[in-house]
CSV table of C-alpha atoms and ligand atoms in Angstrom, one decimal:
chain,number,residue,atom,x,y,z
R,1,UNK,CA,307.0,87.0,196.4
R,2,UNK,CA,307.8,83.7,194.8
R,3,UNK,CA,311.1,81.9,195.0
R,4,UNK,CA,314.3,83.8,194.4
R,5,UNK,CA,316.0,83.3,191.0
R,6,UNK,CA,319.8,83.0,190.6
R,7,UNK,CA,321.1,83.2,187.1
R,8,UNK,CA,324.6,82.7,185.9
R,9,UNK,CA,325.6,84.7,182.9
R,10,UNK,CA,328.7,83.0,181.5
R,11,UNK,CA,329.2,85.8,178.9
R,12,UNK,CA,331.7,84.7,176.2
R,13,UNK,CA,333.5,82.2,178.3
R,14,UNK,CA,333.9,78.4,178.3
R,15,UNK,CA,334.4,75.5,175.9
R,16,UNK,CA,333.0,72.0,175.6
R,17,UNK,CA,335.4,70.6,178.2
R,18,UNK,CA,335.2,73.4,180.8
R,19,UNK,CA,331.3,73.7,180.4
R,20,UNK,CA,331.1,69.9,181.1
R,21,UNK,CA,333.3,70.2,184.2
R,22,UNK,CA,331.5,73.3,185.6
R,23,UNK,CA,328.0,71.8,185.2
R,24,UNK,CA,329.1,68.5,186.7
R,25,UNK,CA,330.5,70.4,189.7
R,26,UNK,CA,327.3,72.4,190.1
R,27,UNK,CA,325.1,69.3,189.8
R,28,UNK,CA,327.3,67.5,192.3
R,29,UNK,CA,326.8,70.3,194.9
R,30,UNK,CA,323.4,71.8,194.3
R,31,UNK,CA,321.1,69.3,196.0
R,32,UNK,CA,317.5,70.6,196.2
R,33,UNK,CA,318.0,74.4,196.0
R,34,UNK,CA,315.6,76.7,197.8
R,35,UNK,CA,315.6,79.0,194.8
R,36,UNK,CA,315.2,78.7,191.1
R,37,UNK,CA,318.5,78.5,189.2
R,38,UNK,CA,319.6,79.0,185.6
R,39,UNK,CA,322.8,79.3,183.6
R,40,UNK,CA,323.2,81.2,180.4
R,41,UNK,CA,326.1,79.8,178.3
R,42,UNK,CA,327.2,81.2,175.0
R,43,UNK,CA,324.6,80.4,172.4
R,44,UNK,CA,326.7,77.8,170.5
R,45,UNK,CA,326.6,75.6,173.6
R,46,UNK,CA,322.9,75.4,174.2
R,47,UNK,CA,322.6,71.8,172.8
R,48,UNK,CA,325.5,70.7,175.1
R,49,UNK,CA,323.9,72.4,178.1
R,50,UNK,CA,320.4,71.1,177.3
R,51,UNK,CA,321.7,67.5,177.5
R,52,UNK,CA,323.9,68.2,180.6
R,53,UNK,CA,321.1,69.9,182.5
R,54,UNK,CA,318.3,67.5,181.5
R,55,UNK,CA,316.3,66.4,184.6
R,56,UNK,CA,318.3,68.7,186.9
R,57,UNK,CA,317.2,71.6,189.0
R,58,UNK,CA,319.1,74.0,186.8
R,59,UNK,CA,317.3,75.7,183.9
R,60,UNK,CA,318.8,76.7,180.6
R,61,UNK,CA,319.1,80.3,179.5
R,62,UNK,CA,320.7,82.3,176.8
R,63,UNK,CA,322.4,85.7,176.6
R,64,UNK,CA,320.6,87.1,173.6
R,65,UNK,CA,317.7,86.5,171.2
R,66,UNK,CA,316.8,87.9,167.8
R,67,UNK,CA,314.3,90.7,167.7
R,68,UNK,CA,313.0,89.2,164.4
R,69,UNK,CA,310.8,86.2,164.0
R,70,UNK,CA,312.6,84.4,161.2
R,71,UNK,CA,314.0,85.0,157.7
R,72,UNK,CA,316.9,86.9,156.2
R,73,UNK,CA,318.7,88.0,159.4
R,74,UNK,CA,322.2,86.6,158.9
R,75,UNK,CA,323.7,85.6,162.2
R,76,UNK,CA,320.6,85.8,164.2
R,77,UNK,CA,319.0,83.0,166.3
R,78,UNK,CA,315.2,83.2,166.8
R,79,UNK,CA,313.3,82.6,170.0
R,80,UNK,CA,311.5,79.7,168.4
R,81,UNK,CA,314.9,78.1,167.6
R,82,UNK,CA,316.0,78.5,171.2
R,83,UNK,CA,312.7,77.0,172.4
R,84,UNK,CA,313.6,73.9,170.3
R,85,UNK,CA,316.6,73.4,172.7
R,86,UNK,CA,314.6,73.8,175.9
R,87,UNK,CA,315.7,77.3,176.6
R,88,UNK,CA,313.7,78.8,179.5
R,89,UNK,CA,315.2,82.3,179.9
R,90,UNK,CA,316.8,84.8,177.5
R,91,UNK,CA,318.8,87.8,178.8
R,92,UNK,CA,317.8,90.9,176.8
R,93,UNK,CA,319.3,94.3,176.8
R,94,UNK,CA,322.5,93.5,178.8
R,95,UNK,CA,324.6,96.7,179.0
R,96,UNK,CA,327.5,95.0,177.2
R,97,UNK,CA,325.2,94.5,174.2
R,98,UNK,CA,323.8,98.0,174.5
R,99,UNK,CA,327.4,99.3,174.5
R,100,UNK,CA,329.1,97.0,172.0
R,101,UNK,CA,326.2,96.0,169.7
R,102,UNK,CA,324.4,99.3,169.7
R,103,UNK,CA,321.2,97.8,171.1
R,104,UNK,CA,318.7,100.4,172.1
R,105,UNK,CA,315.4,100.4,174.1
R,106,UNK,CA,313.3,99.5,171.0
R,107,UNK,CA,315.5,96.5,170.1
R,108,UNK,CA,315.4,95.3,173.7
R,109,UNK,CA,311.6,95.6,173.8
R,110,UNK,CA,311.3,93.7,170.6
R,111,UNK,CA,313.6,91.0,171.8
R,112,UNK,CA,311.5,90.7,175.0
R,113,UNK,CA,308.4,90.4,172.8
R,114,UNK,CA,309.9,87.6,170.6
R,115,UNK,CA,310.9,85.7,173.7
R,116,UNK,CA,307.5,86.0,175.4
R,117,UNK,CA,305.8,84.9,172.2
R,118,UNK,CA,307.9,81.7,172.1
R,119,UNK,CA,307.2,81.0,175.8
R,120,UNK,CA,310.7,82.0,176.9
R,121,UNK,CA,311.0,84.4,179.9
R,122,UNK,CA,313.0,87.5,179.0
R,123,UNK,CA,315.4,88.8,181.7
R,124,UNK,CA,315.3,92.5,180.9
R,125,UNK,CA,318.5,94.3,182.0
R,126,UNK,CA,318.5,97.9,183.0
R,127,UNK,CA,321.1,100.0,184.6
R,128,UNK,CA,322.9,103.4,184.6
R,129,UNK,CA,326.5,104.2,183.8
R,130,UNK,CA,328.7,105.9,186.4
R,131,UNK,CA,328.4,109.2,184.7
R,132,UNK,CA,324.6,108.9,184.7
R,133,UNK,CA,324.6,108.0,188.4
R,134,UNK,CA,326.9,110.9,189.2
R,135,UNK,CA,324.6,113.3,187.4
R,136,UNK,CA,321.6,112.1,189.3
R,137,UNK,CA,320.0,110.3,186.4
R,138,UNK,CA,319.8,106.8,187.7
R,139,UNK,CA,316.0,106.7,188.2
R,140,UNK,CA,315.3,108.4,184.9
R,141,UNK,CA,317.5,105.9,183.0
R,142,UNK,CA,316.3,102.7,184.4
R,143,UNK,CA,312.6,103.8,184.1
R,144,UNK,CA,313.1,104.8,180.5
R,145,UNK,CA,314.7,101.4,179.7
R,146,UNK,CA,312.0,99.4,181.4
R,147,UNK,CA,309.1,101.6,180.1
R,148,UNK,CA,310.1,100.7,176.5
R,149,UNK,CA,309.5,97.0,177.3
R,150,UNK,CA,306.3,97.7,179.2
R,151,UNK,CA,305.0,99.8,176.4
R,152,UNK,CA,305.5,97.2,173.8
R,153,UNK,CA,304.5,94.2,175.8
R,154,UNK,CA,301.4,95.4,177.7
R,155,UNK,CA,299.8,92.9,180.0
R,156,UNK,CA,302.5,90.2,179.2
R,157,UNK,CA,304.8,92.3,181.4
R,158,UNK,CA,303.9,90.1,184.4
R,159,UNK,CA,305.8,87.3,182.7
R,160,UNK,CA,309.2,89.0,182.5
R,161,UNK,CA,312.1,89.1,184.9
R,162,UNK,CA,313.9,92.4,185.4
R,163,UNK,CA,317.6,92.7,186.2
R,164,UNK,CA,319.0,95.9,187.7
R,165,UNK,CA,322.7,95.9,186.7
R,166,UNK,CA,324.4,99.2,187.4
R,167,UNK,CA,327.0,99.4,184.6
R,168,UNK,CA,329.7,100.7,187.0
R,169,UNK,CA,329.3,97.6,189.1
R,170,UNK,CA,329.7,95.0,186.3
R,171,UNK,CA,333.0,93.2,186.4
R,172,UNK,CA,334.6,95.9,188.5
R,173,UNK,CA,334.4,94.3,191.9
R,174,UNK,CA,332.5,97.5,192.9
R,175,UNK,CA,329.2,96.2,194.0
R,176,UNK,CA,326.2,98.5,194.7
R,177,UNK,CA,325.6,98.7,198.4
R,178,UNK,CA,322.5,96.8,199.5
R,179,UNK,CA,320.9,100.2,200.1
R,180,UNK,CA,321.8,101.6,196.7
R,181,UNK,CA,320.4,98.4,195.0
R,182,UNK,CA,317.3,98.3,197.1
R,183,UNK,CA,316.4,101.9,196.4
R,184,UNK,CA,316.5,101.3,192.6
R,185,UNK,CA,314.7,98.0,192.9
R,186,UNK,CA,311.9,99.9,194.8
R,187,UNK,CA,311.6,102.3,191.9
R,188,UNK,CA,311.4,99.5,189.4
R,189,UNK,CA,308.8,97.7,191.6
R,190,UNK,CA,306.6,100.7,191.7
R,191,UNK,CA,306.9,101.1,187.9
R,192,UNK,CA,305.9,97.5,187.4
R,193,UNK,CA,303.0,97.8,189.9
R,194,UNK,CA,301.7,100.8,187.9
R,195,UNK,CA,301.7,98.6,184.7
R,196,UNK,CA,300.2,95.3,185.9
R,197,UNK,CA,298.0,94.0,188.7
R,198,UNK,CA,300.3,90.9,188.7
R,199,UNK,CA,303.4,92.8,189.6
R,200,UNK,CA,304.1,90.4,192.5
R,201,UNK,CA,305.0,87.7,189.9
R,202,UNK,CA,307.8,89.8,188.5
R,203,UNK,CA,311.2,89.1,190.0
R,204,UNK,CA,313.8,91.9,190.0
R,205,UNK,CA,317.3,90.6,190.1
R,206,UNK,CA,320.4,92.5,191.1
R,207,UNK,CA,323.6,92.1,189.0
R,208,UNK,CA,327.1,93.6,189.2
R,209,UNK,CA,329.9,92.0,191.2
R,210,UNK,CA,327.6,89.8,193.2
R,211,UNK,CA,329.7,87.2,194.8
R,212,UNK,CA,329.7,84.5,197.6
R,213,UNK,CA,330.6,87.1,200.2
R,214,UNK,CA,328.1,89.8,199.5
R,215,UNK,CA,325.1,87.8,198.1
R,216,UNK,CA,323.3,87.1,201.4
R,217,UNK,CA,323.1,90.8,202.3
R,218,UNK,CA,322.0,91.9,198.9
R,219,UNK,CA,319.4,89.1,198.7
R,220,UNK,CA,318.0,90.0,202.1
R,221,UNK,CA,316.7,93.3,200.7
R,222,UNK,CA,312.9,93.4,200.4
R,223,UNK,CA,312.8,94.1,196.6
R,224,UNK,CA,315.8,92.0,195.5
R,225,UNK,CA,314.4,88.8,194.3
R,226,UNK,CA,317.6,87.1,193.0
R,227,UNK,CA,320.8,87.7,191.2
R,228,UNK,CA,322.3,87.8,187.7
R,229,UNK,CA,325.9,86.7,188.2
R,230,UNK,CA,328.8,87.1,185.8
R,231,UNK,CA,332.3,86.3,187.0
R,232,UNK,CA,331.3,84.3,190.1
R,233,UNK,CA,329.0,82.0,188.1
R,234,UNK,CA,332.1,80.6,186.4
R,235,UNK,CA,333.4,79.2,189.7
R,236,UNK,CA,331.2,76.3,190.9
R,237,UNK,CA,332.0,76.8,194.6
R,238,UNK,CA,331.2,80.5,194.5
R,239,UNK,CA,328.0,80.0,192.4
R,240,UNK,CA,326.8,77.3,194.8
R,241,UNK,CA,327.4,79.6,197.8
R,242,UNK,CA,325.3,82.3,196.1
R,243,UNK,CA,322.5,79.7,195.4
R,244,UNK,CA,322.7,78.7,199.1
R,245,UNK,CA,322.3,82.3,200.2
R,246,UNK,CA,319.1,82.7,198.1
R,247,UNK,CA,316.3,81.5,200.4
R,248,UNK,CA,312.8,82.7,199.9
O,301,LIG,P1,329.8,90.4,187.2
O,301,LIG,O1,329.1,89.5,188.2
O,301,LIG,O2,331.0,89.7,186.6
O,301,LIG,O3,330.0,91.8,187.7
O,301,LIG,O4,328.8,90.5,185.9
O,301,LIG,C1,327.5,90.9,186.2
O,301,LIG,C2,326.7,90.8,184.9
O,301,LIG,O5,326.9,91.5,184.0
O,301,LIG,C3,325.7,89.7,184.8
O,301,LIG,O6,325.0,89.8,183.7
Protein backbone atom coordinates (compact mmCIF):
# COMPACT_ATOMS: atom_id res chain seq x y z
CA UNK A 1 0.00 0.00 0.00
CA UNK A 2 1.15 3.51 -0.80
CA UNK A 3 1.63 6.32 1.68
CA UNK A 4 -1.15 6.97 4.10
CA UNK A 5 -3.41 9.95 3.50
CA UNK A 6 -4.58 12.32 6.22
CA UNK A 7 -7.37 14.72 5.23
CA UNK A 8 -8.85 17.51 7.32
CA UNK A 9 -12.52 18.20 6.67
CA UNK A 10 -13.09 21.65 8.11
CA UNK A 11 -16.85 21.42 7.46
CA UNK A 12 -18.59 24.84 7.74
CA UNK A 13 -15.97 26.41 10.00
CA UNK A 14 -13.39 29.15 9.66
CA UNK A 15 -12.98 32.64 8.24
CA UNK A 16 -10.21 34.46 6.41
CA UNK A 17 -8.28 35.25 9.58
CA UNK A 18 -8.66 31.88 11.31
CA UNK A 19 -7.87 29.95 8.10
CA UNK A 20 -4.71 31.97 7.70
CA UNK A 21 -3.64 31.31 11.29
CA UNK A 22 -4.44 27.58 11.13
CA UNK A 23 -2.54 27.02 7.88
CA UNK A 24 0.47 28.96 9.13
CA UNK A 25 0.56 26.85 12.29
CA UNK A 26 0.30 23.66 10.25
CA UNK A 27 3.03 24.70 7.84
CA UNK A 28 5.21 25.75 10.75
CA UNK A 29 5.04 22.28 12.28
CA UNK A 30 4.61 19.84 9.43
CA UNK A 31 8.19 19.46 8.21
CA UNK A 32 8.47 16.60 5.69
CA UNK A 33 5.46 14.42 6.51
CA UNK A 34 5.70 10.65 6.04
CA UNK A 35 2.14 10.65 4.68
CA UNK A 36 0.10 12.63 2.15
CA UNK A 37 -1.89 15.47 3.70
CA UNK A 38 -4.81 17.58 2.50
CA UNK A 39 -7.24 20.07 3.97
CA UNK A 40 -10.77 20.71 2.75
CA UNK A 41 -11.97 24.23 3.66
CA UNK A 42 -15.43 25.56 2.86
CA UNK A 43 -15.59 26.13 -0.92
CA UNK A 44 -15.60 29.92 -0.69
CA UNK A 45 -12.05 29.80 0.67
CA UNK A 46 -10.36 27.69 -2.02
CA UNK A 47 -8.58 30.71 -3.54
CA UNK A 48 -7.24 31.74 -0.15
CA UNK A 49 -6.07 28.21 0.60
CA UNK A 50 -4.58 27.74 -2.86
CA UNK A 51 -2.32 30.67 -2.21
CA UNK A 52 -1.52 29.74 1.40
CA UNK A 53 -0.67 26.13 0.48
CA UNK A 54 1.31 26.85 -2.70
CA UNK A 55 4.58 24.91 -2.71
CA UNK A 56 3.76 23.22 0.61
CA UNK A 57 3.32 19.51 1.39
CA UNK A 58 -0.40 20.08 2.06
CA UNK A 59 -2.81 19.55 -0.82
CA UNK A 60 -6.10 21.35 -1.31
CA UNK A 61 -9.44 19.57 -1.20
CA UNK A 62 -13.10 20.54 -1.13
CA UNK A 63 -16.14 19.18 0.67
CA UNK A 64 -18.46 18.86 -2.31
CA UNK A 65 -18.63 19.12 -6.11
CA UNK A 66 -21.51 19.45 -8.54
CA UNK A 67 -22.84 16.31 -10.17
CA UNK A 68 -23.36 18.38 -13.33
CA UNK A 69 -20.77 19.49 -15.85
CA UNK A 70 -21.82 23.12 -16.35
CA UNK A 71 -24.84 25.27 -17.17
CA UNK A 72 -28.06 26.23 -15.42
CA UNK A 73 -27.39 24.76 -11.96
CA UNK A 74 -27.75 27.72 -9.62
CA UNK A 75 -25.45 27.54 -6.64
CA UNK A 76 -23.35 24.66 -7.94
CA UNK A 77 -19.58 24.66 -8.48
CA UNK A 78 -18.22 22.32 -11.13
CA UNK A 79 -15.22 20.03 -10.92
CA UNK A 80 -13.54 21.99 -13.74
CA UNK A 81 -13.93 25.23 -11.75
CA UNK A 82 -12.36 23.60 -8.72
CA UNK A 83 -9.53 22.32 -10.89
CA UNK A 84 -8.87 25.95 -11.86
CA UNK A 85 -7.98 26.56 -8.21
CA UNK A 86 -5.61 23.64 -7.87
CA UNK A 87 -8.06 21.40 -6.03
CA UNK A 88 -6.71 17.85 -5.79
CA UNK A 89 -9.41 16.07 -3.75
CA UNK A 90 -13.19 16.37 -3.47
CA UNK A 91 -15.14 14.73 -0.66
CA UNK A 92 -18.33 13.25 -2.10
CA UNK A 93 -21.24 11.63 -0.30
CA UNK A 94 -20.40 12.80 3.20
CA UNK A 95 -23.15 11.59 5.53
CA UNK A 96 -23.97 15.19 6.50
CA UNK A 97 -24.79 15.89 2.85
CA UNK A 98 -26.69 12.63 2.46
CA UNK A 99 -28.70 13.63 5.54
CA UNK A 100 -29.20 17.38 5.11
CA UNK A 101 -29.02 17.81 1.32
CA UNK A 102 -30.82 14.59 0.38
CA UNK A 103 -27.87 13.27 -1.59
CA UNK A 104 -28.35 9.68 -2.66
CA UNK A 105 -26.08 6.97 -4.05
CA UNK A 106 -26.72 8.06 -7.64
CA UNK A 107 -25.82 11.69 -6.91
CA UNK A 108 -22.66 10.56 -5.16
CA UNK A 109 -21.65 8.33 -8.05
CA UNK A 110 -22.17 11.21 -10.50
CA UNK A 111 -20.14 13.57 -8.34
CA UNK A 112 -17.31 11.05 -8.27
CA UNK A 113 -17.54 10.79 -12.04
CA UNK A 114 -17.34 14.57 -12.54
CA UNK A 115 -14.37 14.81 -10.21
CA UNK A 116 -12.51 11.99 -11.96
CA UNK A 117 -13.18 13.54 -15.36
CA UNK A 118 -11.58 16.78 -14.17
CA UNK A 119 -8.55 15.02 -12.69
CA UNK A 120 -9.71 15.50 -9.10
CA UNK A 121 -9.59 12.52 -6.74
CA UNK A 122 -13.00 11.89 -5.18
CA UNK A 123 -13.01 10.86 -1.54
CA UNK A 124 -16.13 8.71 -1.50
CA UNK A 125 -17.72 8.55 1.96
CA UNK A 126 -19.70 5.54 3.10
CA UNK A 127 -21.02 4.61 6.51
CA UNK A 128 -23.93 3.23 8.44
CA UNK A 129 -26.16 4.90 11.03
CA UNK A 130 -26.42 3.56 14.56
CA UNK A 131 -29.80 2.03 13.80
CA UNK A 132 -28.36 0.28 10.74
CA UNK A 133 -25.43 -1.07 12.76
CA UNK A 134 -27.72 -2.28 15.53
CA UNK A 135 -29.87 -4.11 13.03
CA UNK A 136 -26.87 -5.86 11.50
CA UNK A 137 -26.95 -3.93 8.24
CA UNK A 138 -23.53 -2.30 8.29
CA UNK A 139 -21.99 -4.43 5.56
CA UNK A 140 -25.04 -4.21 3.33
CA UNK A 141 -25.18 -0.40 3.61
CA UNK A 142 -21.52 0.37 2.95
CA UNK A 143 -21.38 -2.08 0.05
CA UNK A 144 -24.50 -0.59 -1.49
CA UNK A 145 -23.08 2.93 -1.18
CA UNK A 146 -19.75 1.97 -2.74
CA UNK A 147 -21.24 -0.23 -5.44
CA UNK A 148 -23.14 2.73 -6.92
CA UNK A 149 -19.81 4.50 -7.42
CA UNK A 150 -18.13 1.38 -8.80
CA UNK A 151 -21.01 0.74 -11.17
CA UNK A 152 -20.90 4.21 -12.73
CA UNK A 153 -17.14 4.63 -12.83
CA UNK A 154 -15.89 1.25 -14.06
CA UNK A 155 -12.13 0.92 -14.33
CA UNK A 156 -11.60 4.52 -13.05
CA UNK A 157 -12.45 3.13 -9.62
CA UNK A 158 -8.74 2.58 -8.98
CA UNK A 159 -8.34 6.38 -8.89
CA UNK A 160 -10.71 7.04 -6.00
CA UNK A 161 -10.19 7.28 -2.26
CA UNK A 162 -12.82 5.68 -0.01
CA UNK A 163 -13.63 6.95 3.48
CA UNK A 164 -15.47 4.75 5.94
CA UNK A 165 -17.25 7.08 8.34
CA UNK A 166 -19.75 5.40 10.64
CA UNK A 167 -22.42 8.07 11.13
CA UNK A 168 -22.68 7.30 14.85
CA UNK A 169 -18.98 8.12 15.29
CA UNK A 170 -18.99 11.51 13.56
CA UNK A 171 -18.65 14.42 15.95
CA UNK A 172 -19.78 12.28 18.87
CA UNK A 173 -16.44 11.39 20.45
CA UNK A 174 -17.54 7.78 20.06
CA UNK A 175 -14.82 6.40 17.80
CA UNK A 176 -15.20 2.99 16.20
CA UNK A 177 -12.80 0.59 17.85
CA UNK A 178 -9.82 -0.34 15.68
CA UNK A 179 -11.38 -3.81 15.31
CA UNK A 180 -14.78 -2.45 14.27
CA UNK A 181 -13.17 -0.14 11.73
CA UNK A 182 -10.78 -2.77 10.39
CA UNK A 183 -13.55 -5.28 9.82
CA UNK A 184 -15.54 -2.84 7.68
CA UNK A 185 -12.39 -1.73 5.85
CA UNK A 186 -11.67 -5.37 4.99
CA UNK A 187 -15.16 -5.70 3.51
CA UNK A 188 -14.62 -2.58 1.41
CA UNK A 189 -11.16 -3.76 0.34
CA UNK A 190 -12.60 -7.04 -0.88
CA UNK A 191 -15.31 -5.18 -2.79
CA UNK A 192 -12.73 -2.97 -4.50
CA UNK A 193 -10.54 -5.99 -5.30
CA UNK A 194 -13.45 -7.62 -7.04
CA UNK A 195 -13.91 -4.47 -9.16
CA UNK A 196 -10.35 -3.67 -10.24
CA UNK A 197 -6.97 -5.31 -10.57
CA UNK A 198 -5.47 -2.08 -9.25
CA UNK A 199 -7.22 -2.22 -5.87
CA UNK A 200 -3.93 -1.71 -4.07
CA UNK A 201 -3.90 1.90 -5.27
CA UNK A 202 -7.18 2.67 -3.52
CA UNK A 203 -6.73 4.13 -0.06
CA UNK A 204 -9.48 3.50 2.48
CA UNK A 205 -9.60 6.19 5.17
CA UNK A 206 -11.34 5.98 8.52
CA UNK A 207 -13.33 8.97 9.78
CA UNK A 208 -15.35 9.57 12.93
CA UNK A 209 -13.90 11.11 16.08
CA UNK A 210 -10.33 10.33 15.06
CA UNK A 211 -8.04 12.37 17.27
CA UNK A 212 -4.47 12.74 18.46
CA UNK A 213 -4.95 10.05 21.11
CA UNK A 214 -6.56 7.30 19.04
CA UNK A 215 -5.04 7.88 15.57
CA UNK A 216 -1.96 5.68 15.91
CA UNK A 217 -3.92 2.58 16.86
CA UNK A 218 -6.53 3.07 14.16
CA UNK A 219 -3.86 3.77 11.55
CA UNK A 220 -1.94 0.61 12.48
CA UNK A 221 -4.78 -1.60 11.24
CA UNK A 222 -3.88 -3.41 8.01
CA UNK A 223 -6.70 -1.96 5.89
CA UNK A 224 -6.79 1.57 7.33
CA UNK A 225 -4.82 3.72 4.92
CA UNK A 226 -5.41 7.10 6.49
CA UNK A 227 -7.95 9.33 8.16
CA UNK A 228 -10.67 11.84 7.35
CA UNK A 229 -10.69 14.15 10.31
CA UNK A 230 -13.33 16.70 11.29
CA UNK A 231 -13.09 18.42 14.66
CA UNK A 232 -9.45 17.56 15.37
CA UNK A 233 -8.36 19.03 12.02
CA UNK A 234 -9.33 22.50 13.25
CA UNK A 235 -6.68 22.41 15.98
CA UNK A 236 -3.20 22.56 14.53
CA UNK A 237 -1.49 20.70 17.38
CA UNK A 238 -3.97 17.81 17.18
CA UNK A 239 -3.91 17.60 13.40
CA UNK A 240 -0.10 17.61 13.39
CA UNK A 241 -0.08 14.76 15.92
CA UNK A 242 -2.39 12.72 13.69
CA UNK A 243 -0.12 13.42 10.69
CA UNK A 244 2.88 12.29 12.73
CA UNK A 245 1.05 9.06 13.64
CA UNK A 246 0.50 8.21 9.98
CA UNK A 247 3.63 6.42 8.90
CA UNK A 248 3.50 4.03 5.95
P1 LIG B 1 -15.19 14.25 13.42
O1 LIG B 1 -13.71 13.95 13.28
O2 LIG B 1 -15.45 15.62 13.94
O3 LIG B 1 -15.92 13.17 14.12
O4 LIG B 1 -15.76 14.29 11.91
C1 LIG B 1 -15.46 13.24 11.07
C2 LIG B 1 -15.92 13.61 9.70
O5 LIG B 1 -17.10 13.70 9.44
C3 LIG B 1 -14.89 13.89 8.70
O6 LIG B 1 -15.44 13.99 7.43
